[in-house]
Amino acid sequence: LLIHTGVTRYLEFKSIEGSYVLGKSGKISKVPADEKEALSSDLMGLFEKRRFKNFLVFVQEFDLENPASWKDVDPNKTTMEELYKKYSLDENTCDFVGHALALYRDDEYKTRPCLDAIKRIKLYSNSLAKYGKSPYLYPLYGLGELPQGFARLSAIYGGTYM
């Protein structure tokens, strides 16, 4: 909506410094933004990090138009739970992927086809690559800038913003 209306011409954004997750142990951990942070993260053990890396490589190379990139996974039939099992990811990593990367609020996504989750994880990863340490942007001077930007845009075209 912001890009479609052109209101971003009147706003400045900054990248959020990072995102954090609360683990099952009650400890708050930073979501790794690069390979160095991932290696030093306490979210996963050493072997789990390797399996997670293989999973992320699959997600990044996945192309809906190229069935060869599916690697025996039918995105319209395979559930996310089955995909996790294929890569032998443990429960904590599955929770991390589903809630911190794909941004699902509950675990229902695990029983649905994995295509939507793969698209969400790719979007997170692409946003991370584009904006740096975090995929999230925030208006530089706070959320009050959003209605102010729309009011400016409305005034330029002779409208009244209420």
mmCIF file of C-alpha atoms in Angstrom:
data_model
loop_
_atom_site.group_PDB
_atom_site.id
_atom_site.type_symbol
_atom_site.label_atom_id
_atom_site.label_comp_id
_atom_site.label_asym_id
_atom_site.label_seq_id
_atom_site.Cartn_x
_atom_site.Cartn_y
_atom_site.Cartn_z
ATOM 1 C CA LEU A 1 0.000 0.000 0.000
ATOM 2 C CA LEU A 2 2.783 2.419 0.877
ATOM 3 C CA ILE A 3 4.645 1.806 -2.378
ATOM 4 C CA HIS A 4 1.496 1.622 -4.514
ATOM 5 C CA THR A 5 0.254 5.040 -3.329
ATOM 6 C CA GLY A 6 3.694 6.661 -3.509
ATOM 7 C CA VAL A 7 3.483 7.907 0.081
ATOM 8 C CA THR A 8 7.021 6.606 0.670
ATOM 9 C CA ARG A 9 8.265 9.780 -1.056
ATOM 10 C CA TYR A 10 7.298 11.654 2.112
ATOM 11 C CA LEU A 11 8.674 9.180 4.632
ATOM 12 C CA GLU A 12 12.085 8.063 5.802
ATOM 13 C CA PHE A 13 12.651 4.568 7.139
ATOM 14 C CA LYS A 14 15.293 2.909 9.233
ATOM 15 C CA SER A 15 16.078 -0.748 9.628
ATOM 16 C CA ILE A 16 15.290 -2.287 13.004
ATOM 17 C CA GLU A 17 18.521 -3.408 14.699
ATOM 18 C CA GLY A 18 17.432 -7.023 14.998
ATOM 19 C CA SER A 19 14.690 -9.359 16.083
ATOM 20 C CA TYR A 20 14.579 -11.639 19.087
ATOM 21 C CA VAL A 21 12.808 -14.826 20.082
ATOM 22 C CA LEU A 22 11.882 -16.292 23.435
ATOM 23 C CA GLY A 23 13.023 -19.901 23.572
ATOM 24 C CA LYS A 24 11.242 -22.706 25.376
ATOM 25 C CA SER A 25 13.856 -22.410 28.128
ATOM 26 C CA GLY A 26 12.713 -18.823 28.764
ATOM 27 C CA LYS A 27 15.896 -17.286 27.370
ATOM 28 C CA ILE A 28 15.711 -14.419 24.881
ATOM 29 C CA SER A 29 17.945 -14.949 21.842
ATOM 30 C CA LYS A 30 18.733 -12.788 18.833
ATOM 31 C CA VAL A 31 17.554 -14.108 15.485
ATOM 32 C CA PRO A 32 20.777 -14.557 13.488
ATOM 33 C CA ALA A 33 21.063 -12.118 10.594
ATOM 34 C CA ASP A 34 24.219 -13.484 8.982
ATOM 35 C CA GLU A 35 26.436 -16.550 8.949
ATOM 36 C CA LYS A 36 28.712 -15.278 11.726
ATOM 37 C CA GLU A 37 25.779 -14.677 14.075
ATOM 38 C CA ALA A 38 24.282 -18.045 13.156
ATOM 39 C CA LEU A 39 27.467 -19.897 14.090
ATOM 40 C CA SER A 40 27.662 -18.209 17.478
ATOM 41 C CA SER A 41 23.921 -18.444 18.203
ATOM 42 C CA ASP A 42 22.736 -20.625 21.069
ATOM 43 C CA LEU A 43 19.399 -21.354 19.366
ATOM 44 C CA MET A 44 20.714 -24.605 17.870
ATOM 45 C CA GLY A 45 23.438 -27.151 18.413
ATOM 46 C CA LEU A 46 26.271 -27.702 15.950
ATOM 47 C CA PHE A 47 24.670 -30.590 14.031
ATOM 48 C CA GLU A 48 21.303 -28.860 13.999
ATOM 49 C CA LYS A 49 22.902 -25.781 12.436
ATOM 50 C CA ARG A 50 24.135 -27.942 9.550
ATOM 51 C CA ARG A 51 20.669 -29.431 8.982
ATOM 52 C CA PHE A 52 19.140 -25.956 9.218
ATOM 53 C CA LYS A 53 21.631 -24.651 6.645
ATOM 54 C CA ASN A 54 20.646 -27.462 4.252
ATOM 55 C CA PHE A 55 16.986 -26.556 4.780
ATOM 56 C CA LEU A 56 17.647 -22.869 4.036
ATOM 57 C CA VAL A 57 19.634 -23.752 0.907
ATOM 58 C CA PHE A 58 16.646 -25.807 -0.288
ATOM 59 C CA VAL A 59 14.278 -22.889 0.392
ATOM 60 C CA GLN A 60 16.510 -20.388 -1.419
ATOM 61 C CA GLU A 61 16.954 -22.632 -4.452
ATOM 62 C CA PHE A 62 13.235 -23.511 -4.572
ATOM 63 C CA ASP A 63 11.555 -22.219 -7.730
ATOM 64 C CA LEU A 64 7.883 -22.925 -8.360
ATOM 65 C CA GLU A 65 8.462 -22.733 -12.133
ATOM 66 C CA ASN A 66 11.288 -25.312 -12.005
ATOM 67 C CA PRO A 67 10.146 -28.715 -10.645
ATOM 68 C CA ALA A 68 13.779 -29.897 -10.634
ATOM 69 C CA SER A 69 14.397 -27.524 -7.702
ATOM 70 C CA TRP A 70 11.645 -29.191 -5.642
ATOM 71 C CA LYS A 71 13.885 -32.154 -4.662
ATOM 72 C CA ASP A 72 11.075 -34.721 -4.226
ATOM 73 C CA VAL A 73 8.833 -32.210 -2.438
ATOM 74 C CA ASP A 74 5.453 -31.399 -3.964
ATOM 75 C CA PRO A 75 4.760 -27.899 -2.600
ATOM 76 C CA ASN A 76 1.015 -28.325 -3.043
ATOM 77 C CA LYS A 77 0.789 -31.678 -1.220
ATOM 78 C CA THR A 78 3.740 -31.939 1.182
ATOM 79 C CA THR A 79 2.956 -30.408 4.558
ATOM 80 C CA MET A 80 5.441 -28.241 6.387
ATOM 81 C CA GLU A 81 5.725 -30.909 9.081
ATOM 82 C CA GLU A 82 6.789 -33.456 6.448
ATOM 83 C CA LEU A 83 9.339 -30.987 5.070
ATOM 84 C CA TYR A 84 10.801 -30.495 8.550
ATOM 85 C CA LYS A 85 11.080 -34.272 8.929
ATOM 86 C CA LYS A 86 12.774 -34.559 5.536
ATOM 87 C CA TYR A 87 15.542 -32.252 6.806
ATOM 88 C CA SER A 88 15.519 -33.809 10.322
ATOM 89 C CA LEU A 89 14.945 -30.475 12.047
ATOM 90 C CA ASP A 90 14.199 -30.653 15.765
ATOM 91 C CA GLU A 91 11.137 -29.107 17.418
ATOM 92 C CA ASN A 92 12.931 -25.922 18.585
ATOM 93 C CA THR A 93 14.238 -25.235 15.079
ATOM 94 C CA CYS A 94 10.788 -25.859 13.589
ATOM 95 C CA ASP A 95 9.290 -23.352 16.045
ATOM 96 C CA PHE A 96 12.034 -20.858 15.222
ATOM 97 C CA VAL A 97 11.475 -21.206 11.462
ATOM 98 C CA GLY A 98 7.697 -21.063 11.659
ATOM 99 C CA HIS A 99 7.376 -18.190 14.094
ATOM 100 C CA ALA A 100 10.530 -16.072 13.665
ATOM 101 C CA LEU A 101 11.142 -16.474 9.909
ATOM 102 C CA ALA A 102 7.757 -17.321 8.370
ATOM 103 C CA LEU A 103 5.951 -15.196 10.999
ATOM 104 C CA TYR A 104 3.088 -17.600 11.706
ATOM 105 C CA ARG A 105 1.171 -16.967 14.926
ATOM 106 C CA ASP A 106 0.268 -20.584 15.616
ATOM 107 C CA ASP A 107 1.259 -24.100 14.557
ATOM 108 C CA GLU A 108 -1.618 -24.670 12.118
ATOM 109 C CA TYR A 109 0.718 -23.954 9.203
ATOM 110 C CA LYS A 110 2.456 -27.294 9.841
ATOM 111 C CA THR A 111 -0.570 -29.231 8.596
ATOM 112 C CA ARG A 112 -1.024 -27.171 5.410
ATOM 113 C CA PRO A 113 0.939 -27.496 2.144
ATOM 114 C CA CYS A 114 4.440 -26.044 2.467
ATOM 115 C CA LEU A 115 4.292 -23.634 -0.516
ATOM 116 C CA ASP A 116 3.064 -20.648 1.503
ATOM 117 C CA ALA A 117 5.649 -21.202 4.253
ATOM 118 C CA ILE A 118 8.454 -21.498 1.686
ATOM 119 C CA LYS A 119 7.352 -18.209 0.096
ATOM 120 C CA ARG A 120 7.293 -16.518 3.519
ATOM 121 C CA ILE A 121 10.765 -17.776 4.443
ATOM 122 C CA LYS A 122 12.116 -16.630 1.064
ATOM 123 C CA LEU A 123 10.535 -13.198 1.574
ATOM 124 C CA TYR A 124 12.166 -12.922 5.006
ATOM 125 C CA SER A 125 15.528 -13.954 3.568
ATOM 126 C CA ASN A 126 15.277 -11.589 0.585
ATOM 127 C CA SER A 127 14.282 -8.704 2.865
ATOM 128 C CA LEU A 128 17.208 -9.519 5.130
ATOM 129 C CA ALA A 129 19.556 -9.412 2.136
ATOM 130 C CA LYS A 130 18.093 -6.092 1.006
ATOM 131 C CA TYR A 131 17.990 -4.181 4.290
ATOM 132 C CA GLY A 132 20.907 -5.579 6.293
ATOM 133 C CA LYS A 133 20.743 -6.822 9.880
ATOM 134 C CA SER A 134 16.945 -7.008 9.950
ATOM 135 C CA PRO A 135 14.155 -7.424 7.398
ATOM 136 C CA TYR A 136 11.973 -4.941 9.271
ATOM 137 C CA LEU A 137 11.661 -1.239 8.497
ATOM 138 C CA TYR A 138 10.263 1.410 10.817
ATOM 139 C CA PRO A 139 9.443 5.068 10.086
ATOM 140 C CA LEU A 140 12.416 7.167 11.207
ATOM 141 C CA TYR A 141 10.287 9.596 13.218
ATOM 142 C CA GLY A 142 7.707 7.106 14.491
ATOM 143 C CA LEU A 143 4.386 5.714 13.319
ATOM 144 C CA GLY A 144 2.800 9.180 13.366
ATOM 145 C CA GLU A 145 4.627 9.802 10.106
ATOM 146 C CA LEU A 146 2.348 7.365 8.243
ATOM 147 C CA PRO A 147 -0.899 9.368 8.483
ATOM 148 C CA GLN A 148 1.105 12.568 7.997
ATOM 149 C CA GLY A 149 2.525 11.186 4.735
ATOM 150 C CA PHE A 150 -0.965 10.308 3.502
ATOM 151 C CA ALA A 151 -2.192 13.801 4.462
ATOM 152 C CA ARG A 152 0.633 15.361 2.392
ATOM 153 C CA LEU A 153 -0.192 13.122 -0.557
ATOM 154 C CA SER A 154 -3.876 14.009 -0.267
ATOM 155 C CA ALA A 155 -3.097 17.752 -0.154
ATOM 156 C CA ILE A 156 -0.979 17.558 -3.308
ATOM 157 C CA TYR A 157 -3.938 16.152 -5.230
ATOM 158 C CA GLY A 158 -6.391 18.679 -3.741
ATOM 159 C CA GLY A 159 -7.985 16.306 -1.278
ATOM 160 C CA THR A 160 -8.826 16.696 2.364
ATOM 161 C CA TYR A 161 -7.473 14.129 4.782
ATOM 162 C CA MET A 162 -9.757 13.417 7.731
#
